[in-house]
Short mmCIF file of C-alpha atoms in Angstrom, two decimals:
data_model
loop_
_atom_site.label_atom_id
_atom_site.label_comp_id
_atom_site.label_asym_id
_atom_site.label_seq_id
_atom_site.Cartn_x
_atom_site.Cartn_y
_atom_site.Cartn_z
CA GLN A 1 119.53 114.76 107.12
CA MET A 2 121.39 111.91 108.07
CA LYS A 3 121.72 112.03 112.14
CA SER A 4 124.13 108.80 112.89
CA SER A 5 125.95 109.16 115.86
CA THR A 6 128.61 107.22 117.36
CA MET A 7 130.09 107.21 121.25
CA ILE A 8 133.21 106.22 122.48
CA ALA A 9 133.68 105.82 125.64
CA SER A 10 136.58 104.28 128.02
CA ASN A 11 136.30 103.44 131.62
CA LEU A 12 139.24 104.53 134.51
CA ARG A 13 138.07 102.81 136.85
CA THR A 14 140.08 99.23 136.45
CA ASN A 15 143.15 100.97 135.29
CA LEU A 16 143.26 103.12 139.15
CA THR A 17 142.51 100.07 140.64
CA ARG A 18 145.42 98.29 139.08
CA ALA A 19 148.07 100.91 139.44
CA ALA A 20 147.04 100.95 143.43
CA ALA A 21 146.91 97.43 144.21
CA ALA A 22 150.44 97.80 145.31
CA ALA A 23 149.54 100.33 147.47
CA SER A 24 146.20 99.05 149.63
CA LEU A 25 147.94 96.76 152.01
CA LEU A 26 149.93 100.06 152.89
CA LEU A 27 147.38 101.84 152.88
CA ALA A 28 144.61 99.26 155.15
CA ALA A 29 147.91 98.75 157.87
CA THR A 30 148.11 103.01 158.07
CA ALA A 31 144.90 102.52 158.44
CA SER A 32 144.68 100.42 161.22
CA ALA A 33 148.10 102.25 163.06
CA GLN A 34 145.71 105.21 163.07
CA ALA A 35 143.13 103.38 164.52
CA ALA A 36 144.75 102.25 167.49
CA THR A 37 146.14 105.70 168.01
CA THR A 38 143.11 107.84 167.56
CA PRO A 39 141.81 108.68 170.28
CA GLN A 40 138.38 107.52 170.66
CA SER A 41 136.85 110.98 171.63
CA ALA A 42 137.10 112.55 168.01
CA ALA A 43 134.18 114.61 167.35
CA THR A 44 132.11 112.39 165.18
CA GLY A 45 130.85 115.59 163.13
CA ALA A 46 134.13 116.86 162.58
CA SER A 47 135.93 113.75 160.64
CA ALA A 48 132.11 113.38 158.77
CA THR A 49 133.16 117.18 157.50
CA ALA A 50 136.53 116.21 156.79
CA ALA A 51 135.75 113.21 154.80
CA ALA A 52 133.28 115.21 152.55
CA SER A 53 135.63 117.84 152.10
CA VAL A 54 138.27 114.90 150.89
CA GLN A 55 135.46 113.60 148.78
CA GLU A 56 134.86 117.02 146.93
CA GLN A 57 138.42 117.74 146.18
CA VAL A 58 138.63 113.58 144.50
CA ARG A 59 135.37 114.71 142.30
CA GLN A 60 136.85 117.64 141.06
CA LEU A 61 140.17 115.59 140.28
CA TYR A 62 137.83 113.56 137.89
CA LEU A 63 135.94 116.51 136.85
CA THR A 64 139.38 118.38 135.66
CA LEU A 65 141.31 115.30 134.74
CA LEU A 66 138.59 113.51 133.23
CA GLY A 67 135.65 115.15 132.36
CA ARG A 68 133.21 113.10 134.08
CA GLU A 69 131.73 112.34 137.44
CA PRO A 70 134.17 109.63 139.04
CA ASP A 71 132.40 105.77 139.36
CA ALA A 72 131.50 104.91 143.23
CA GLY A 73 134.17 102.36 143.42
CA GLY A 74 136.84 105.06 142.57
CA LEU A 75 135.79 107.91 144.36
CA GLN A 76 135.04 105.20 147.72
CA TYR A 77 139.09 104.02 147.17
CA TRP A 78 140.47 107.54 146.44
CA THR A 79 139.16 109.33 149.58
CA GLN A 80 139.78 106.46 151.84
CA ALA A 81 143.00 106.73 150.52
CA VAL A 82 143.60 110.25 150.56
CA SER A 83 141.70 110.24 154.71
CA ARG A 84 144.59 108.07 155.55
CA GLY A 85 148.03 109.91 154.29
CA TYR A 86 148.22 109.43 150.64
CA SER A 87 148.34 113.41 148.91
CA LEU A 88 145.59 114.64 146.53
CA ALA A 89 148.85 115.15 144.41
CA ASN A 90 149.84 111.38 143.78
CA VAL A 91 145.94 110.76 143.01
CA GLU A 92 146.21 112.87 140.55
CA ALA A 93 149.27 111.74 139.89
CA GLN A 94 147.97 108.38 139.09
CA ILE A 95 144.94 109.82 137.48
CA LYS A 96 147.15 111.05 134.80
CA SER A 97 149.31 107.73 134.40
CA SER A 98 146.24 105.87 133.01
CA PRO A 99 145.04 105.50 129.55
CA GLU A 100 141.45 107.38 129.85
CA TYR A 101 143.46 110.60 130.90
CA ALA A 102 145.84 109.58 128.18
CA LYS A 103 143.60 109.09 125.52
CA ARG A 104 141.68 112.95 126.41
CA ASN A 105 145.18 114.76 126.22
CA PRO A 106 146.84 113.32 123.13
CA GLY A 107 150.94 113.59 123.32
CA PRO A 108 152.71 116.44 122.01
CA VAL A 109 152.18 117.52 118.68
CA ALA A 110 154.57 119.20 116.18
CA GLY A 111 156.34 121.73 118.24
CA PRO A 112 159.25 123.88 117.36
CA GLY A 113 161.22 121.29 117.40
CA THR A 114 159.81 119.39 114.32
CA ILE A 115 158.73 122.45 112.62
CA PRO A 116 160.43 123.22 109.23
CA ALA A 117 162.93 125.79 109.20
CA THR A 118 161.43 128.49 107.79
CA PRO A 119 163.25 131.99 106.36
CA TYR A 120 160.76 133.63 108.20
CA ASN A 121 160.38 134.40 111.25
CA TYR A 122 158.47 135.78 114.26
CA TYR A 123 158.08 136.16 118.25
CA VAL A 124 155.46 136.61 120.16
CA SER A 125 155.82 137.45 123.93
CA PRO A 126 153.65 138.85 126.85
CA THR A 127 156.44 141.05 127.50
CA GLY A 128 157.07 142.40 124.24
CA SER A 129 156.15 145.50 122.24
CA ASP A 130 154.21 145.46 119.05
CA THR A 131 156.78 148.78 118.41
CA ALA A 132 159.66 146.07 118.24
CA ALA A 133 161.11 143.72 115.57
CA GLY A 134 159.25 140.87 116.78
CA THR A 135 162.25 138.73 116.87
CA LYS A 136 163.68 136.63 119.19
CA ALA A 137 165.48 139.22 121.64
CA ALA A 138 162.60 141.83 120.83
CA PRO A 139 159.59 139.56 120.79
CA PHE A 140 156.01 141.31 119.37
CA LYS A 141 153.09 141.67 122.02
CA THR A 142 150.17 140.59 120.32
CA LEU A 143 148.70 138.13 117.85
CA ALA A 144 147.40 140.99 116.13
CA ARG A 145 150.66 143.00 115.62
CA ALA A 146 152.30 139.01 114.34
CA ALA A 147 149.45 138.85 111.95
CA GLN A 148 150.22 142.03 110.43
CA ALA A 149 154.07 140.69 109.99
CA ALA A 150 153.49 137.27 108.94
CA THR A 151 152.65 138.13 105.27
CA LYS A 152 155.12 135.63 103.69
CA ALA A 153 155.11 132.07 102.76
CA GLY A 154 157.58 130.09 104.83
CA THR A 155 156.98 132.21 107.87
CA THR A 156 156.45 130.63 111.64
CA VAL A 157 155.28 132.39 114.81
CA PHE A 158 156.72 131.74 117.91
CA VAL A 159 154.51 132.21 120.35
CA ALA A 160 155.32 132.61 124.47
CA PRO A 161 153.50 130.66 127.13
CA GLY A 162 150.76 133.77 128.18
CA THR A 163 147.73 135.61 127.65
CA TYR A 164 146.76 137.33 124.58
CA ALA A 165 143.46 138.82 123.29
CA GLY A 166 141.75 136.82 120.55
CA GLY A 167 139.67 138.05 117.54
CA ILE A 168 142.14 138.00 115.58
CA ARG A 169 142.15 137.71 111.63
CA THR A 170 144.89 136.36 109.63
CA THR A 171 144.51 136.03 105.92
CA ALA A 172 148.41 135.54 104.80
CA SER A 173 148.90 132.42 102.68
CA GLY A 174 151.77 129.80 102.26
CA THR A 175 152.15 127.46 99.94
CA ALA A 176 152.77 123.53 99.39
CA SER A 177 156.22 123.45 100.45
CA ASN A 178 156.63 126.80 102.18
CA ARG A 179 153.64 126.76 104.96
CA ILE A 180 152.94 129.66 107.31
CA TYR A 181 153.01 127.98 110.95
CA TRP A 182 151.62 129.85 114.08
CA VAL A 183 153.08 127.69 117.20
CA SER A 184 152.45 127.75 120.88
CA THR A 185 156.53 127.33 122.26
CA THR A 186 154.53 125.26 124.70
CA LYS A 187 151.12 123.03 124.14
CA TRP A 188 148.40 125.15 125.27
CA GLY A 189 150.58 127.39 127.04
CA ALA A 190 149.54 130.33 124.94
CA LYS A 191 146.13 131.48 125.70
CA ILE A 192 143.72 133.17 123.62
CA VAL A 193 140.67 134.62 125.46
CA PRO A 194 138.30 137.59 124.79
CA PRO A 195 139.36 140.96 124.58
CA ALA A 196 138.06 143.24 127.06
CA ASN A 197 135.60 144.82 124.26
CA SER A 198 134.87 142.08 121.64
CA THR A 199 134.39 143.33 118.32
CA ASN A 200 134.00 139.86 116.21
CA LYS A 201 132.03 136.81 117.24
CA THR A 202 135.42 134.67 116.26
CA ALA A 203 138.22 134.02 118.91
CA TRP A 204 140.52 133.35 115.09
CA ASP A 205 139.48 133.35 111.73
CA ASN A 206 141.88 132.39 108.83
CA ARG A 207 141.47 133.26 105.31
CA GLY A 208 144.55 132.06 104.64
CA ASN A 209 145.70 128.45 102.90
CA TYR A 210 149.21 126.62 103.98
CA VAL A 211 148.67 127.74 107.30
CA SER A 212 149.23 125.60 110.40
CA ILE A 213 147.88 126.49 114.04
CA ILE A 214 149.53 124.44 116.53
CA GLY A 215 148.96 123.50 120.27
CA PHE A 216 147.06 126.96 121.33
CA ASP A 217 144.56 127.29 124.43
CA VAL A 218 141.38 128.93 123.07
CA ASP A 219 139.34 129.74 126.16
CA GLY A 220 136.08 131.25 126.05
CA SER A 221 135.26 131.39 129.24
CA ASN A 222 136.00 134.92 130.41
CA ILE A 223 133.50 136.95 128.58
CA GLY A 224 134.47 141.05 127.98
CA LYS A 225 131.99 143.66 126.88
CA GLY A 226 131.05 143.70 123.03
CA THR A 227 129.86 140.69 120.55
CA LYS A 228 130.36 137.29 122.10
CA TRP A 229 132.30 134.57 120.53
CA VAL A 230 130.50 131.92 118.97
CA LEU A 231 133.49 130.35 117.05
CA GLY A 232 136.92 129.62 118.10
CA ILE A 233 139.00 128.59 115.24
CA TYR A 234 137.55 129.22 111.98
CA THR A 235 138.97 128.43 108.97
CA GLY A 236 137.76 129.29 105.60
CA GLY A 237 141.29 128.64 102.97
CA SER A 238 142.47 125.53 101.61
CA TYR A 239 145.23 123.23 103.15
CA ASN A 240 145.11 124.07 106.46
CA VAL A 241 145.33 121.99 109.97
CA ILE A 242 144.16 122.88 113.26
CA GLU A 243 146.48 120.84 115.62
CA GLY A 244 147.18 119.52 118.93
CA ASN A 245 145.06 122.81 120.27
CA ARG A 246 142.25 122.82 123.22
CA VAL A 247 139.29 125.00 122.48
CA HIS A 248 136.83 125.38 125.56
CA HIS A 249 133.75 126.75 126.75
CA MET A 250 132.67 128.77 123.81
CA ALA A 251 129.42 129.82 123.13
CA THR A 252 128.08 128.61 126.35
CA THR A 253 125.39 131.57 126.94
CA ILE A 254 124.14 132.94 123.41
CA PRO A 255 121.06 132.41 122.58
CA CYS A 256 120.12 128.96 120.97
CA ASN A 257 119.46 130.01 117.28
CA SER A 258 120.02 129.20 113.67
CA ALA A 259 122.97 131.36 114.10
CA GLY A 260 125.16 128.42 115.53
CA GLY A 261 129.05 127.82 116.25
CA SER A 262 131.50 126.28 116.54
CA ALA A 263 134.83 125.49 118.69
CA ILE A 264 136.81 124.38 115.13
CA GLY A 265 135.12 125.02 112.46
CA VAL A 266 136.59 124.70 108.66
CA ASP A 267 134.17 126.00 106.20
CA SER A 268 133.58 125.67 102.31
CA TYR A 269 131.64 128.59 102.42
CA TYR A 270 135.25 130.81 100.36
CA LYS A 271 135.67 127.69 98.41
CA GLY A 272 138.06 125.88 101.30
CA VAL A 273 139.31 122.92 100.55
CA LYS A 274 141.03 119.35 102.44
CA GLY A 275 141.13 121.03 105.51
CA ASP A 276 142.94 118.81 108.70
CA VAL A 277 141.68 118.95 112.13
CA ILE A 278 144.00 116.91 114.44
CA GLY A 279 144.91 115.88 118.35
CA ASN A 280 142.56 118.34 119.40
CA VAL A 281 141.08 118.70 122.65
CA VAL A 282 137.51 120.40 122.93
CA HIS A 283 135.13 120.65 125.34
CA ASP A 284 132.35 122.91 127.10
CA ILE A 285 130.70 124.29 123.77
CA GLY A 286 127.44 125.38 123.16
CA PRO A 287 124.17 126.08 125.64
CA ALA A 288 123.65 122.15 127.44
CA GLY A 289 121.09 120.75 124.41
CA CYS A 290 121.32 123.19 121.53
CA THR A 291 121.35 121.73 118.74
CA TYR A 292 123.22 124.41 116.61
CA VAL A 293 126.02 124.66 117.87
CA GLN A 294 128.64 122.31 117.64
CA GLY A 295 132.33 120.90 118.68
CA ILE A 296 133.76 120.06 114.98
CA TYR A 297 132.11 121.44 112.40
CA HIS A 298 133.56 120.21 108.88
CA SER A 299 131.70 121.65 105.55
CA THR A 300 134.36 120.81 103.11
CA SER A 301 137.26 117.87 102.60
CA GLY A 302 139.93 116.56 104.93
CA THR A 303 140.66 114.74 107.83
CA ILE A 304 139.22 114.72 111.40
CA LYS A 305 141.79 112.41 113.24
CA ASN A 306 142.64 111.44 117.34
CA ASN A 307 140.74 114.95 118.67
CA VAL A 308 139.11 114.17 121.96
CA VAL A 309 135.70 115.98 122.16
CA TYR A 310 132.98 116.44 124.97
CA ARG A 311 129.99 118.05 126.35
CA VAL A 312 128.90 119.65 123.49
CA GLY A 313 125.55 121.25 122.45
CA SER A 314 124.64 119.21 119.75
CA ALA A 315 126.88 117.27 117.84
CA ALA A 316 130.63 116.75 118.52
CA ILE A 317 131.55 116.51 114.63
CA HIS A 318 129.30 116.93 112.57
CA LEU A 319 129.84 117.09 108.99
CA TRP A 320 127.50 119.35 106.55
CA HIS A 321 126.91 121.73 103.77
CA ASP A 322 128.80 120.08 101.05
CA ALA A 323 131.29 118.12 103.50
CA THR A 324 132.86 114.99 101.06
CA ASP A 325 135.93 112.64 101.29
CA VAL A 326 136.40 113.68 104.77
CA GLN A 327 138.61 110.70 106.68
CA ILE A 328 136.67 110.41 110.29
CA VAL A 329 139.50 108.51 112.77
CA ASN A 330 140.66 107.67 115.72
CA ASN A 331 138.25 110.22 117.24
CA THR A 332 137.15 110.02 121.11
CA VAL A 333 133.66 111.80 121.65
CA SER A 334 131.08 111.82 124.76
CA SER A 335 128.88 113.64 127.07
CA SER A 336 127.11 115.61 124.14
CA VAL A 337 123.92 115.27 122.28
CA PHE A 338 125.21 113.54 119.28
CA GLY A 339 128.68 112.13 118.85
CA ILE A 340 129.19 111.88 114.85
CA ILE A 341 127.15 113.27 112.22
CA VAL A 342 127.60 112.69 108.65
CA GLY A 343 125.38 114.51 106.59
CA GLY A 344 125.15 117.31 103.56
CA GLY A 345 122.79 119.39 102.71
CA ASP A 346 122.08 123.42 102.57
CA PHE A 347 125.08 123.35 99.96
CA TYR A 348 126.63 126.31 99.04
CA PHE A 349 128.36 125.16 95.46
CA THR A 350 127.47 120.90 95.29
CA LYS A 351 124.35 120.50 93.29
CA ALA A 352 122.51 117.44 94.80
CA GLY A 353 120.01 116.25 97.43
CA ALA A 354 120.48 116.57 101.06
CA ASN A 355 122.11 112.82 102.69
#
């Protein structure tokens, strides 16, 4: 088994310093004015407590938006800025305008405006009803009900923002000229979470061909009763696209054993080929240091492109089993045991030695 890894990291400090350079003189002037007017009798203990609170708030922004601890210079700069009147909302805006944030959060993916018109269309909303017709005016309520209806090639399922129970399976197939599209109408607005009583181990199990799953937030953090999720978005079909989704906090409390798991899985077990994983954000997957749980796990042909993957128990991106003819392009991986593993072995169908 080959275990070669590539890690790519980026640094925010220089960009934030440049972005804030123009404001530094104003902040210094404000600090001087405040120093001149602050009563000398101010309680030192209270000031220290307030500064510590601000520092923690800035730290949380770094962790939430960038997925890392702040560098010392950046933490000091923004803590002082907030203490002198610069709002946390402005700090957040500055971080979101940085290249590092942009790389971790790829721009808008194919949405309703860019998906080809399809002859069949269904709609899902948290305020809908599964006894409704599934139209825009009378949407379904659950993804499971939509899966029962979306059975023909050339179908688009538009899912409105809201929270939906996962654990669904989609089996219908499109064709090369008439795919089936599942689309969150707002990127990451449609959130898929474990049901109150889970009966399977997968958030979304797709077995159809020519299916695109676009823009969903798959959140495994709120574990209910029943079977724990070990797989986020899994596809065993052919010519499928998993694009622009956010899959996170998956399988973080499962036992670390060879049963394994992954946030996004493209599998050859059912003889699927050409699975594309594009522009997704994957993080907090598996127990820390558990080498059986992967971020993006690919065992057939296809493309892994423009994804951001971090904090994974084993490899951020892992090729194994019958993986062949896979293009891995422009991904950002960090804070995982391994970066990218390229290999093959434990084959389902291939007749060759492990590599």
